[in-house]
RNA sequence: GCGCCCAUAGUUCAAUGGAUAGAGCAUCGGCCUCCGAAGCCGAAAAUUCAGGUUCGAAUCCUGAUGGGCGCACCA
């Protein structure tokens, strides 16, 4: 793990890192994506023709809506027509007539009201698509180099098993993490686990009175949850019990050795279970800092707020009013003297800013926390925090019947989901690949099952409510993870067959040529990958990657099914096999961004 | 009561303010003596309603309807 070295400022503001100026980014961007390069180019023409004093920031190119309109298109003439006081077609004509040549551009055409349709040069397309083969970045620029981003995701609670409600934060957060790493960001993935809070008094009482030691040995976290639920229920009807829970909590908070030891045990048991699941999901963190990590900073955080005149007493609690921002009041210290999550989150931001100097901090949680994040982001800004704070929220996971909840007991445990996924995949693999050894079948089924679960979640816009159904989460055909893995495995097979049948074949001796329309379409899709990655990262939407990969795989499948390659003549054959290889790389790289594995055989 | 989010084909989902709204599943019809049919090719099928902004709206604004979620001491 590398952290950006702290700057040599001696006169750092003393308190919590707030107010520290953001470090300058000294690295310049090295390369651009296709749309960035073409946009810069055509914006330059607009600027030269129509003067730099008008706002040209919106001038750019986009992928063409339809192949008949070229490969990329520029729609700027229409929107600028009014400002320029000229008909849009005249604007486009002037741009096209005066555009300097660009290596990527074969020709420009004007269509409709003033669209400029851009046709890419085949030579450039071939060169660009061939270059992907040698590039571990697959053409993706490291435009985030020199920037640090903290991604806060997953964040399960101690003493509660992970259920299907946790999968979204974990999977989406992990993909955002991977996207930023590919773009060159220094990413710090932090699992901010819920290891502190009022629930521990309840758990301790439950642990002391209801514990089944055998069950604890077998399924520790499940047992902890069971005693928690039982103790919680008792606390609601038994005033005396509730008081005892509070006393246990106070003892823990004041450092009582026995309760502290118990608390550490709960954390240890939970973390080992989380790790088991993270390992299955291929998720790893740079930091696992629970809320308790910030405990000793909470009092000072509230003191700072009071010092700045932002916090005041109200109804026995210490609160921050946010009326100017039209937000509800935010409690930073409870009337019983305890702190709550807003305080912890503020202290966490301060700590991260001080330690890592991030350019931004990204939180991945469900939609119910939107108000909380608005409140505490606002407070951080008022305290002088300049770091960009983003809340990436996603819709709740629901069951067809109702919202699932721990209390109603209608939860689906994450491990059960993963088990079921692997089993279903195994049934299919063992039926369709009986020649494979059972170990291999298991291994493939694992990758396919987990891939299906992940893809089902990542392939849709995060900001929608997901209704969980087994069939959807475990879909193995159509727009699914396994479809993409299948496409990949077929490609791997093509390459094997090629070396088998043409042992003397030399792929390097031949250049790629595009003879069929489907081949050009495939090449065009392949060179779009960098743009897609940038869009997915900036919008925090892994589904953008999933959409793209599905399109790519569909395009490839069509190519595969309709164009002969091993049976094609020499030259064409090698070209097509190479195109297959590049497609495989992009598929694999893209699936990696989603955390999905690509077995060579399925 | 106030606030946030959502509404697209039978159904589950796509669509950076741009040209003819795309897919999966389901339905119907083709394609395995041939490189892997978890596949390919084709058919039918949709922007909740009413206004507005714009050269151009599924997308932006206002309102209505229907749904989800949140709003003082849980996180």
XYZ file of C-alpha atoms (C1' of nucleotides) in Angstrom:
677
model
C 0.000 0.000 0.000
C 1.423 3.332 -0.975
C 0.292 6.593 0.386
C 1.160 9.895 -1.070
C 3.980 11.320 1.010
C 2.798 14.183 3.115
C 3.894 17.557 1.885
C 6.541 19.499 3.674
C 4.192 22.139 5.046
C 5.240 23.019 8.540
C 2.397 25.403 9.175
C -0.368 22.896 8.849
C -3.553 23.947 10.541
C -3.510 22.131 13.802
C -6.990 20.791 13.992
C -8.051 17.559 12.355
C -6.692 18.238 8.968
C -9.496 20.527 7.958
C -8.386 23.581 6.097
C -5.320 21.907 4.681
C -5.010 23.034 1.086
C -5.404 20.314 -1.434
C -2.062 19.305 -2.932
C -1.493 20.400 -6.504
C -1.506 17.726 -9.102
C 1.911 17.928 -10.652
C 1.598 15.086 -13.108
C 0.136 16.041 -16.428
C -2.225 13.770 -18.228
C -0.360 11.685 -20.702
C -2.851 10.371 -23.190
C -6.465 10.821 -24.104
C -9.381 8.629 -25.016
C -10.798 8.682 -28.536
C -13.658 11.005 -27.750
C -11.377 13.297 -25.783
C -8.916 13.524 -28.658
C -11.593 14.083 -31.303
C -13.435 16.552 -29.086
C -10.307 18.601 -28.511
C -9.606 18.544 -32.208
C -13.031 19.695 -33.348
C -13.292 22.227 -30.536
C -10.062 23.671 -31.861
C -11.675 24.134 -35.261
C -14.700 25.850 -33.751
C -12.430 28.070 -31.724
C -10.349 29.060 -34.729
C -13.351 29.721 -36.924
C -15.657 31.436 -34.496
C -13.368 33.006 -31.967
C -12.405 32.005 -28.527
C -14.703 34.468 -26.808
C -17.775 32.270 -27.068
C -18.276 29.340 -24.750
C -17.153 26.219 -26.534
C -16.976 23.990 -23.491
C -19.947 21.998 -24.731
C -18.386 21.289 -28.108
C -17.382 17.681 -28.476
C -18.032 14.422 -30.201
C -20.073 11.436 -29.190
C -20.375 7.972 -30.527
C -22.657 7.992 -33.565
C -26.247 7.066 -32.860
C -26.379 4.799 -35.859
C -23.686 3.310 -38.144
C -25.243 5.106 -41.101
C -24.219 8.380 -39.443
C -20.557 7.484 -39.274
C -18.525 6.419 -36.278
C -18.638 9.548 -34.149
C -20.671 12.696 -34.479
C -20.522 16.317 -33.423
C -23.792 18.035 -32.621
C -22.423 21.426 -31.646
C -23.525 23.400 -34.700
C -27.196 23.270 -33.706
C -26.680 24.540 -30.210
C -24.252 27.267 -31.304
C -26.340 28.471 -34.236
C -28.223 30.982 -32.141
C -25.130 32.468 -30.507
C -23.325 32.651 -33.831
C -26.446 34.033 -35.526
C -25.967 31.659 -38.443
C -27.892 28.620 -39.641
C -26.508 25.400 -38.145
C -25.666 23.875 -41.513
C -23.588 26.920 -42.418
C -21.721 26.556 -39.137
C -21.040 22.896 -39.855
C -19.962 23.650 -43.417
C -17.440 26.188 -42.228
C -16.054 23.742 -39.681
C -15.805 20.904 -42.159
C -14.221 23.107 -44.830
C -11.547 24.352 -42.458
C -10.845 21.300 -40.367
C -7.175 20.290 -40.469
C -6.479 16.661 -41.083
C -6.446 14.343 -38.102
C -4.811 10.918 -38.194
C -7.950 9.245 -36.908
C -10.356 10.949 -39.258
C -11.014 9.707 -42.754
C -13.756 12.149 -43.682
C -16.491 14.382 -42.359
C -20.029 14.653 -43.641
C -22.839 17.005 -42.821
C -26.282 15.556 -42.374
C -29.742 16.574 -41.275
C -30.033 19.977 -39.600
C -26.258 20.239 -39.136
C -24.845 17.075 -37.639
C -21.186 16.533 -38.456
C -20.665 12.835 -38.995
C -17.142 11.601 -38.443
C -15.797 8.563 -40.258
C -12.682 7.052 -38.774
C -9.803 6.036 -40.977
C -9.443 2.271 -41.294
C -5.679 2.489 -41.058
C -5.882 4.379 -37.788
C -8.576 2.059 -36.483
C -6.406 -0.968 -37.203
C -3.375 0.621 -35.610
C -5.342 1.587 -32.514
C -7.048 -1.741 -32.083
C -3.741 -3.579 -32.627
C -2.066 -1.437 -29.971
C -4.475 -2.772 -27.350
C -2.766 -6.128 -27.718
C 0.477 -4.865 -26.229
C -1.048 -2.580 -23.637
C -1.713 -3.739 -20.099
C -3.959 -0.675 -19.712
C -5.969 -1.733 -22.795
C -5.771 1.862 -23.949
C -7.107 3.325 -20.730
C -5.191 6.477 -19.771
C -3.848 6.797 -16.244
C -5.575 10.114 -15.908
C -5.964 9.741 -12.164
C -2.237 9.450 -11.539
C -1.184 11.715 -8.711
C -4.665 11.757 -7.197
C -5.730 9.925 -4.091
C -9.240 8.669 -3.492
C -10.593 6.963 -0.413
C -13.402 4.531 -1.173
C -15.474 3.624 1.862
C -17.595 0.589 1.180
C -19.109 -2.670 2.450
C -18.995 -1.602 6.115
C -20.941 -4.445 7.731
C -21.813 -4.502 11.409
C -20.019 -6.655 13.936
C -22.069 -9.504 15.367
C -24.448 -9.601 12.414
C -24.108 -11.987 9.505
C -23.841 -10.448 6.059
C -27.050 -10.832 4.112
C -28.077 -9.975 0.581
C -28.540 -6.340 1.624
C -24.772 -6.039 2.054
C -23.861 -7.299 -1.349
C -24.567 -4.095 -3.229
C -22.247 -1.869 -1.235
C -19.558 -4.517 -1.342
C -19.777 -5.287 -5.037
C -20.454 -1.786 -6.316
C -17.837 -0.299 -4.011
C -15.272 -2.854 -5.071
C -15.916 -2.132 -8.730
C -15.571 1.624 -8.172
C -12.332 0.826 -6.417
C -11.075 -1.236 -9.377
C -12.151 1.376 -11.936
C -10.170 4.062 -10.172
C -7.116 1.884 -9.825
C -7.096 1.204 -13.554
C -7.289 4.948 -14.151
C -4.157 5.346 -12.095
C -5.639 6.755 -8.913
C -4.029 5.971 -5.629
C -7.017 4.189 -4.114
C -7.450 3.556 -0.414
C -10.255 1.071 0.084
C -11.465 1.373 3.654
C -13.924 -0.990 5.287
C -15.527 1.191 7.941
C -17.085 -1.605 9.943
C -19.728 -1.012 12.588
C -17.796 -2.083 15.649
C -19.082 0.452 18.137
C -22.439 1.573 19.368
C -25.301 0.958 21.682
C -25.940 -2.556 20.386
C -22.956 -3.904 22.285
C -24.614 -3.576 25.672
C -27.502 -5.632 24.347
C -25.206 -8.232 22.819
C -23.226 -8.590 26.019
C -26.326 -9.262 28.059
C -27.444 -11.755 25.447
C -24.019 -13.384 25.394
C -23.922 -13.741 29.155
C -27.405 -15.198 29.519
C -28.456 -16.969 26.339
C -25.257 -18.219 24.748
C -25.121 -21.693 23.265
C -21.413 -22.521 23.266
C -21.694 -25.262 20.666
C -23.549 -22.989 18.314
C -20.923 -20.316 18.866
C -18.229 -22.764 17.867
C -20.098 -23.838 14.758
C -21.543 -20.577 13.485
C -20.175 -17.810 15.671
C -21.720 -14.777 14.049
C -25.093 -16.395 13.612
C -25.086 -17.229 17.315
C -24.087 -13.695 18.243
C -26.951 -12.398 16.194
C -29.330 -14.857 17.823
C -28.427 -13.756 21.328
C -28.585 -10.143 20.228
C -32.101 -10.539 18.874
C -33.222 -12.362 21.993
C -31.699 -9.760 24.277
C -33.096 -6.941 22.169
C -36.598 -8.365 22.415
C -36.271 -8.756 26.160
C -35.050 -5.177 26.498
C -38.232 -3.920 24.902
C -40.480 -5.452 27.514
C -38.209 -5.572 30.530
C -37.148 -2.166 31.838
C -34.704 -3.747 34.251
C -33.016 -5.691 31.459
C -32.670 -2.565 29.380
C -31.002 -0.786 32.291
C -28.534 -3.634 32.656
C -27.759 -3.445 28.925
C -27.000 0.236 29.323
C -24.763 -0.482 32.265
C -22.813 -3.040 30.243
C -22.410 -0.495 27.502
C -21.170 2.153 29.917
C -18.674 -0.343 31.311
C -17.395 -1.072 27.830
C -17.149 2.591 26.978
C -15.238 3.333 30.159
C -12.702 0.659 29.385
C -13.789 -2.147 31.696
C -11.301 -4.954 30.952
C -13.787 -7.800 30.952
C -16.224 -6.121 28.577
C -13.425 -4.881 26.387
C -12.129 -8.424 26.032
C -15.602 -9.636 25.136
C -16.016 -6.845 22.622
C -12.704 -7.768 20.992
C -13.871 -11.349 20.765
C -17.032 -10.279 18.932
C -14.974 -8.279 16.491
C -12.516 -11.097 15.912
C -15.265 -13.607 15.233
C -17.034 -11.246 12.874
C -13.938 -10.242 10.967
C -12.952 -13.815 10.278
C -16.395 -14.481 8.890
C -16.323 -11.309 6.790
C -12.914 -12.302 5.476
C -14.225 -15.668 4.401
C -16.952 -13.962 2.373
C -14.645 -11.298 0.973
C -12.311 -14.027 -0.159
C -15.128 -15.754 -1.994
C -16.107 -12.460 -3.578
C -12.556 -11.479 -4.478
C -12.793 -8.307 -2.433
C -9.942 -6.864 -0.437
C -9.349 -3.663 1.478
C -6.358 -1.516 2.192
C -7.727 -0.575 5.576
C -10.235 -2.065 7.956
C -10.883 0.648 10.464
C -14.011 0.355 12.483
C -15.867 3.219 14.017
C -14.061 2.539 17.273
C -10.829 3.676 15.644
C -12.081 7.252 15.924
C -13.410 7.051 19.470
C -10.789 9.223 21.060
C -11.453 12.038 18.608
C -15.173 12.408 19.151
C -15.071 14.720 22.142
C -12.616 17.013 20.386
C -14.780 17.024 17.269
C -17.744 18.252 19.253
C -15.512 20.743 21.057
C -14.357 22.078 17.700
C -17.921 22.483 16.527
C -18.756 24.377 19.681
C -15.663 26.509 19.371
C -16.660 27.498 15.865
C -20.115 28.381 17.090
C -21.711 25.702 14.954
C -22.949 23.448 17.722
C -25.237 24.358 20.568
C -27.229 22.691 23.283
C -30.812 21.762 22.629
C -33.079 19.512 24.646
C -30.072 18.227 26.537
C -28.180 17.185 23.431
C -25.501 18.998 21.459
C -26.716 19.690 17.967
C -25.834 21.525 14.779
C -28.636 23.480 13.188
C -28.479 23.566 9.413
C -31.367 25.871 8.690
C -29.472 27.897 6.110
C -28.941 24.733 4.139
C -32.592 23.775 4.644
C -31.567 20.580 6.366
C -32.897 19.120 9.604
C -30.944 19.416 12.800
C -28.007 17.083 13.259
C -27.220 15.623 16.678
C -23.533 15.350 17.474
C -23.769 14.453 21.142
C -26.664 12.687 22.776
C -28.248 13.923 25.980
C -26.762 10.933 27.773
C -23.310 12.139 26.776
C -22.754 9.515 24.086
C -21.752 10.308 20.535
C -23.468 9.063 17.455
C -22.601 8.274 13.894
C -22.595 11.822 12.571
C -19.815 12.673 14.995
C -17.891 9.548 14.093
C -18.224 10.283 10.397
C -16.992 13.856 10.806
C -14.030 12.659 12.830
C -13.363 9.997 10.205
C -13.229 12.542 7.399
C -10.885 14.708 9.407
C -8.647 11.775 10.148
C -8.549 10.680 6.526
C -7.848 14.173 5.252
C -5.028 14.550 7.702
C -3.475 11.178 7.036
C -3.982 10.654 3.311
C -4.684 14.096 1.810
C -7.201 12.557 -0.564
C -8.633 14.475 -3.502
C -11.913 12.838 -2.785
C -13.652 10.449 -0.454
C -16.366 8.231 -1.857
C -18.961 6.487 0.283
C -21.030 3.628 -1.053
C -24.186 3.021 0.976
C -27.871 2.521 0.425
C -30.270 5.343 -0.334
C -31.654 5.622 3.179
C -28.562 7.432 4.300
C -28.793 10.304 1.837
C -29.950 12.811 4.424
C -27.258 11.792 6.855
C -24.555 12.315 4.246
C -25.947 15.680 3.185
C -25.874 16.775 6.809
C -22.428 15.659 7.706
C -20.898 16.711 4.368
C -22.317 20.167 5.005
C -20.820 20.263 8.476
C -17.443 19.148 7.120
C -17.469 21.908 4.524
C -18.383 24.487 7.128
C -15.426 23.261 9.129
C -13.219 24.055 6.159
C -12.880 20.653 4.555
C -11.980 21.125 0.886
C -11.818 17.472 -0.022
C -14.517 16.426 -2.461
C -17.007 14.255 -0.596
C -19.255 11.975 -2.599
C -22.100 9.800 -1.496
C -22.724 7.078 -4.027
C -26.039 5.623 -3.020
C -27.833 2.620 -4.356
C -31.412 1.428 -4.147
C -32.548 -1.020 -1.548
C -32.705 -4.698 -2.144
C -36.206 -6.004 -1.664
C -37.871 -9.355 -1.719
C -40.940 -9.835 -3.896
C -43.105 -10.025 -0.756
C -41.751 -7.054 1.153
C -38.671 -5.247 2.293
C -36.592 -7.810 4.048
C -35.434 -7.054 7.537
C -33.529 -8.740 10.286
C -36.411 -8.359 12.664
C -38.912 -10.050 10.408
C -36.439 -12.836 9.888
C -36.922 -12.904 6.134
C -33.282 -12.330 5.335
C -31.291 -14.283 2.834
C -27.805 -14.836 4.078
C -25.093 -13.875 1.686
C -23.332 -17.191 2.081
C -26.497 -19.089 1.264
C -26.843 -17.060 -1.905
C -23.275 -17.802 -2.928
C -23.687 -21.507 -2.135
C -26.835 -21.717 -4.206
C -25.178 -19.859 -7.079
C -22.263 -22.262 -7.143
C -24.533 -25.270 -6.931
C -26.678 -24.133 -9.843
C -23.600 -23.426 -11.899
C -22.185 -26.818 -11.010
C -25.345 -28.580 -12.197
C -24.993 -26.914 -15.566
C -21.251 -27.348 -15.891
C -21.321 -31.007 -14.970
C -24.085 -31.621 -17.504
C -22.507 -29.684 -20.347
C -18.844 -30.554 -19.718
C -18.890 -34.158 -18.492
C -15.337 -34.685 -19.774
C -14.013 -32.219 -17.228
C -12.695 -33.515 -13.919
C -14.915 -32.870 -10.954
C -12.340 -30.571 -9.403
C -12.288 -28.486 -12.546
C -16.059 -28.511 -12.695
C -16.179 -27.199 -9.127
C -13.648 -24.527 -9.899
C -15.514 -23.387 -13.005
C -18.824 -23.518 -11.169
C -17.381 -21.312 -8.462
C -16.256 -18.663 -10.952
C -19.499 -18.862 -12.923
C -21.787 -18.852 -9.892
C -20.096 -15.926 -8.194
C -19.823 -14.141 -11.535
C -23.550 -14.513 -12.081
C -24.378 -13.035 -8.699
C -22.030 -10.121 -9.175
C -23.120 -9.393 -12.704
C -26.785 -9.448 -11.775
C -26.082 -6.686 -9.304
C -23.556 -4.661 -11.253
C -25.349 -4.738 -14.582
C -28.138 -2.479 -13.504
C -28.088 1.161 -12.584
C -27.169 1.267 -8.898
C -29.800 3.867 -8.152
C -32.765 1.619 -8.598
C -34.553 -0.585 -6.151
C -33.693 -4.191 -6.762
C -36.275 -6.847 -6.216
C -34.370 -9.948 -5.335
C -35.307 -13.198 -7.012
C -33.145 -16.282 -7.151
C -33.714 -16.718 -10.846
C -32.584 -13.228 -11.646
C -29.592 -13.205 -9.339
C -28.483 -16.549 -10.735
C -29.343 -16.087 -14.407
C -26.930 -18.036 -16.569
C -28.154 -17.056 -20.016
C -28.959 -13.874 -21.869
C -27.511 -10.705 -20.397
C -25.584 -12.394 -17.634
C -22.098 -12.857 -16.300
C -21.916 -16.443 -17.572
C -22.764 -15.251 -21.090
C -19.664 -13.062 -20.995
C -17.582 -15.829 -19.485
C -18.857 -18.186 -22.155
C -17.861 -15.749 -24.887
C -14.426 -15.553 -23.321
C -14.060 -19.331 -23.101
C -15.010 -19.727 -26.752
C -12.312 -17.282 -27.722
C -9.752 -19.138 -25.654
C -10.814 -22.255 -27.485
C -10.361 -20.586 -30.869
C -6.801 -19.760 -30.022
C -6.071 -23.309 -28.835
C -7.589 -24.777 -31.976
C -5.532 -22.446 -34.100
C -2.225 -23.503 -32.572
C -3.349 -27.117 -32.768
C -4.256 -27.030 -36.434
C -1.621 -24.608 -37.602
C 1.398 -25.427 -35.483
C 3.583 -23.440 -37.862
C 1.228 -20.468 -37.923
C 2.699 -17.160 -36.953
C 0.171 -14.584 -35.898
C 2.779 -11.856 -35.657
C 3.527 -12.174 -39.334
C 0.126 -10.830 -40.280
C -1.618 -7.550 -39.698
C -5.244 -7.225 -38.860
C -7.467 -6.536 -41.830
C -11.133 -5.690 -41.743
C -13.019 -7.387 -44.525
C -16.497 -7.979 -43.111
C -18.667 -5.184 -41.648
C -18.988 -7.122 -38.396
C -15.208 -7.038 -38.005
C -15.084 -3.283 -38.305
C -17.951 -3.039 -35.837
C -16.018 -5.212 -33.413
C -12.854 -3.128 -33.807
C -14.832 0.065 -33.190
C -16.290 -1.367 -30.024
C -12.879 -2.445 -28.792
C -11.336 1.000 -29.055
C -14.222 2.501 -27.090
C -13.180 0.701 -23.933
C -11.171 3.624 -22.459
C -14.082 6.029 -22.862
C -16.404 3.569 -21.219
C -14.068 3.126 -18.273
C -13.826 6.871 -17.752
C -17.567 7.301 -17.937
C -18.185 4.438 -15.515
C -15.698 5.873 -13.033
C -16.824 9.479 -13.194
C -20.462 8.470 -12.860
C -19.720 5.801 -10.251
C -21.692 3.395 -12.382
C -20.177 -0.045 -12.937
C -23.303 -0.851 -14.944
C -21.786 1.221 -17.746
C -19.022 -1.374 -17.980
C -21.487 -4.245 -17.857
C -23.587 -2.741 -20.666
C -20.513 -2.267 -22.776
C -19.181 -5.766 -22.185
C -22.508 -7.282 -23.059
C -22.582 -5.331 -26.313
C -19.034 -6.382 -27.019
C -19.788 -10.030 -26.315
C -22.907 -9.884 -28.480
C -20.904 -8.356 -31.286
C -18.241 -11.001 -30.870
C -20.782 -13.837 -30.762
C -22.286 -12.601 -33.955
C -18.842 -12.436 -35.539
C -18.015 -15.880 -34.210
C -21.211 -17.420 -35.475
C -21.322 -15.809 -38.877
C -17.734 -15.426 -40.038
C -15.376 -18.357 -40.529
C -11.903 -17.895 -39.142
C -10.071 -21.184 -38.772
C -11.460 -22.109 -42.153
C -10.652 -18.774 -43.717
C -7.694 -18.369 -46.034
C -4.304 -17.640 -44.597
C -3.930 -13.993 -43.659
C -7.626 -13.458 -43.090
C -7.450 -16.361 -40.688
C -4.595 -14.865 -38.680
C -6.209 -11.458 -38.693
C -9.404 -12.863 -37.268
C -7.643 -14.946 -34.657
C -5.797 -11.833 -33.566
C -9.026 -9.880 -33.375
C -10.356 -12.679 -31.192
C -7.330 -12.324 -28.939
C -7.839 -8.598 -28.480
C -11.511 -9.115 -27.782
C -10.535 -11.667 -25.156
C -8.240 -9.191 -23.481
C -10.842 -6.458 -23.338
C -13.472 -8.895 -22.105
C -11.140 -10.099 -19.414
C -10.033 -6.616 -18.433
C -13.608 -5.387 -18.331
C -14.799 -8.323 -16.284
C -11.919 -7.748 -13.899
C -13.291 -4.261 -13.325
C -16.474 -5.962 -12.178
C -14.524 -8.447 -10.118
C -15.610 -11.337 -12.329
C -13.214 -14.126 -13.223
C -12.699 -15.546 -16.699
C -12.017 -19.285 -16.780
C -10.408 -20.485 -19.992
C -12.867 -23.405 -20.109
C -16.442 -23.498 -19.054
C -46.767 17.823 7.130
C -41.719 18.435 4.856
C -37.776 16.228 1.907
C -35.174 12.637 -1.433
C -35.704 8.856 -5.263
C -38.407 6.142 -9.022
C -42.260 5.419 -13.256
C -39.923 2.891 -20.690
C -42.441 -3.695 -24.529
C -46.421 -8.998 -20.966
C -42.074 -8.855 -17.601
C -36.783 -7.485 -15.890
C -33.592 -3.773 -17.432
C -30.709 -0.009 -21.318
C -30.526 4.683 -23.716
C -23.912 11.238 -22.302
C -30.593 17.105 -24.504
C -29.765 14.837 -30.602
C -31.343 11.565 -36.177
C -35.515 5.358 -36.699
C -36.049 4.475 -27.987
C -32.092 -0.721 -27.528
C -31.435 -5.692 -24.915
C -32.597 -10.191 -21.622
C -36.634 -13.414 -20.184
C -41.401 -15.024 -21.961
C -44.159 -15.724 -27.012
C -43.787 -17.040 -32.429
C -40.491 -18.680 -36.734
C -35.616 -20.312 -38.662
C -30.105 -22.297 -37.700
C -25.836 -27.893 -35.038
C -22.528 -33.944 -40.936
C -19.444 -27.419 -40.129
C -14.134 -23.283 -35.467
C -17.887 -24.629 -28.215
C -26.112 -23.959 -29.519
C -24.796 -21.133 -21.931
C -25.009 -19.470 -28.878
C -26.698 -17.156 -33.755
C -30.594 -15.049 -37.375
C -35.592 -13.108 -37.622
C -40.985 -11.559 -35.920
C -44.361 -9.089 -32.585
C -44.333 -5.605 -28.554
C -43.064 0.398 -24.829
C -41.509 6.276 -22.964
C -47.846 6.942 -16.498
C -50.866 11.552 -17.481
C -51.259 17.160 -18.409
C -48.700 21.518 -19.353
C -43.941 24.136 -20.265
C -38.454 25.181 -21.848
C -35.610 23.935 -26.529
C -34.012 24.002 -33.447
C -34.559 19.084 -30.929
C -37.154 15.931 -24.600
C -37.707 9.096 -22.226
C -33.963 12.655 -20.492
C -34.643 19.528 -18.158
C -38.883 22.556 -15.391
C -44.129 22.737 -13.134
C -48.384 20.019 -11.698
C -51.242 15.352 -11.176
C -51.337 10.019 -10.303
C -48.964 5.599 -8.563
C -44.755 3.302 -5.805
C -40.068 3.274 -2.619
C -37.312 5.714 1.278
C -36.142 9.316 4.944
C -37.144 13.407 8.626
C -33.996 14.734 17.358
C -30.733 11.403 20.538
C -29.968 3.520 15.911
C -26.142 3.308 12.081
